Tab-separated table of C-alpha atoms in Angstrom:
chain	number	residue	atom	x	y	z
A	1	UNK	CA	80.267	40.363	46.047
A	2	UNK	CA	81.533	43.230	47.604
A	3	UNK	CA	80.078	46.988	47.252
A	4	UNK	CA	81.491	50.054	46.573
A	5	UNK	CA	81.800	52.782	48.963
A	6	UNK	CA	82.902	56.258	49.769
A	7	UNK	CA	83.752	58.280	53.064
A	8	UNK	CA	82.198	62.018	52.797
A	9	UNK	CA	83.743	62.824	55.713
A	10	UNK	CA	86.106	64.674	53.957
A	11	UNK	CA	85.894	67.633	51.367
A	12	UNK	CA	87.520	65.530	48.524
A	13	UNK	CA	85.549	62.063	49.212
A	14	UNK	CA	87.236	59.239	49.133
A	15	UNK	CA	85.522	56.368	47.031
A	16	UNK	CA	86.895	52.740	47.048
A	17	UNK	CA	85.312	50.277	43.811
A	18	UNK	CA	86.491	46.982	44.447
A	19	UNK	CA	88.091	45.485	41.053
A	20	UNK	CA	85.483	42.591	41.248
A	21	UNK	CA	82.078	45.148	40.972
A	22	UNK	CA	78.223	44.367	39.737
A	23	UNK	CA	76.177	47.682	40.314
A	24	UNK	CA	73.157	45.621	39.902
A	25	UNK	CA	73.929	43.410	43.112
A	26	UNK	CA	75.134	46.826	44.732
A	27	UNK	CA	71.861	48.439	43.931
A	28	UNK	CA	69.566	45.648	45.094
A	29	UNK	CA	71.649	44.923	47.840
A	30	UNK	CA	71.490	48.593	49.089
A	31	UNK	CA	67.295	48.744	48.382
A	32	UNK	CA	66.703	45.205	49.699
A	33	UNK	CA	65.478	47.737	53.126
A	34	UNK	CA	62.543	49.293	50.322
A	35	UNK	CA	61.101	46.352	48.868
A	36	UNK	CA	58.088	48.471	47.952
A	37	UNK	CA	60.314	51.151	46.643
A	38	UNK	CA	59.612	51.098	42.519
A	39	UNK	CA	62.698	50.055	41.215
A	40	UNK	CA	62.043	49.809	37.359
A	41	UNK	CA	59.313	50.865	35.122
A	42	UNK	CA	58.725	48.985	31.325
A	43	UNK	CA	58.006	51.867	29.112
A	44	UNK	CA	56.023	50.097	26.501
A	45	UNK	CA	53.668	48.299	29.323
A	46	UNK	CA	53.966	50.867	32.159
A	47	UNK	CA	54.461	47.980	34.577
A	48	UNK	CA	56.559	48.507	37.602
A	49	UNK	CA	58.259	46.278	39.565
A	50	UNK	CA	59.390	46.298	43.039
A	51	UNK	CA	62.917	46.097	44.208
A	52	UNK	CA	61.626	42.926	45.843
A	53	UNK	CA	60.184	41.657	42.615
A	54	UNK	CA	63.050	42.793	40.450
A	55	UNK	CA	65.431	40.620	43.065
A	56	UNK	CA	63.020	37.665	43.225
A	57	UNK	CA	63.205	37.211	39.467
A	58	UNK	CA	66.941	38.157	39.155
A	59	UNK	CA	67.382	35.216	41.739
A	60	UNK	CA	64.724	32.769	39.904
A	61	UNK	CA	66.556	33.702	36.714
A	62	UNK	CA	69.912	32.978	37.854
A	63	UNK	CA	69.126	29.644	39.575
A	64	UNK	CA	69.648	30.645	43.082
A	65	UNK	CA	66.073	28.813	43.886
């Protein structure tokens, strides 16, 4: 799945989102680095998750294991 991106190298940046896009594989794909980073917080629990957890059960979830 391919990510979106954007060169700041220039006043105006210049952002490219591919036509085929899931921000939620872009945003665990660009945390995967901080898998202690909090990533998601149930309000009625107060439970937090990990970006690690979060992509563990995404993946158990979607059948990728």
């Amino acid at each position: 799945m391919p990510l979106n991106s954007a060169d700041h190298s220039v006043s105006r940046p210049h952002i490219v989102c591919p036509q085929a896009y899931n921000a939620a594989h872009d945003l665990l794909v660009r945390n995967a680095h901080h898998p202690d980073k909090a990533a998601f917080i149930v309000a009625m629990t107060n439970q937090c998750l990990t970006y690690s957890e979060l992509a563990d059960d995404l993946r158990l979830k979607a059948g990728c294991w």
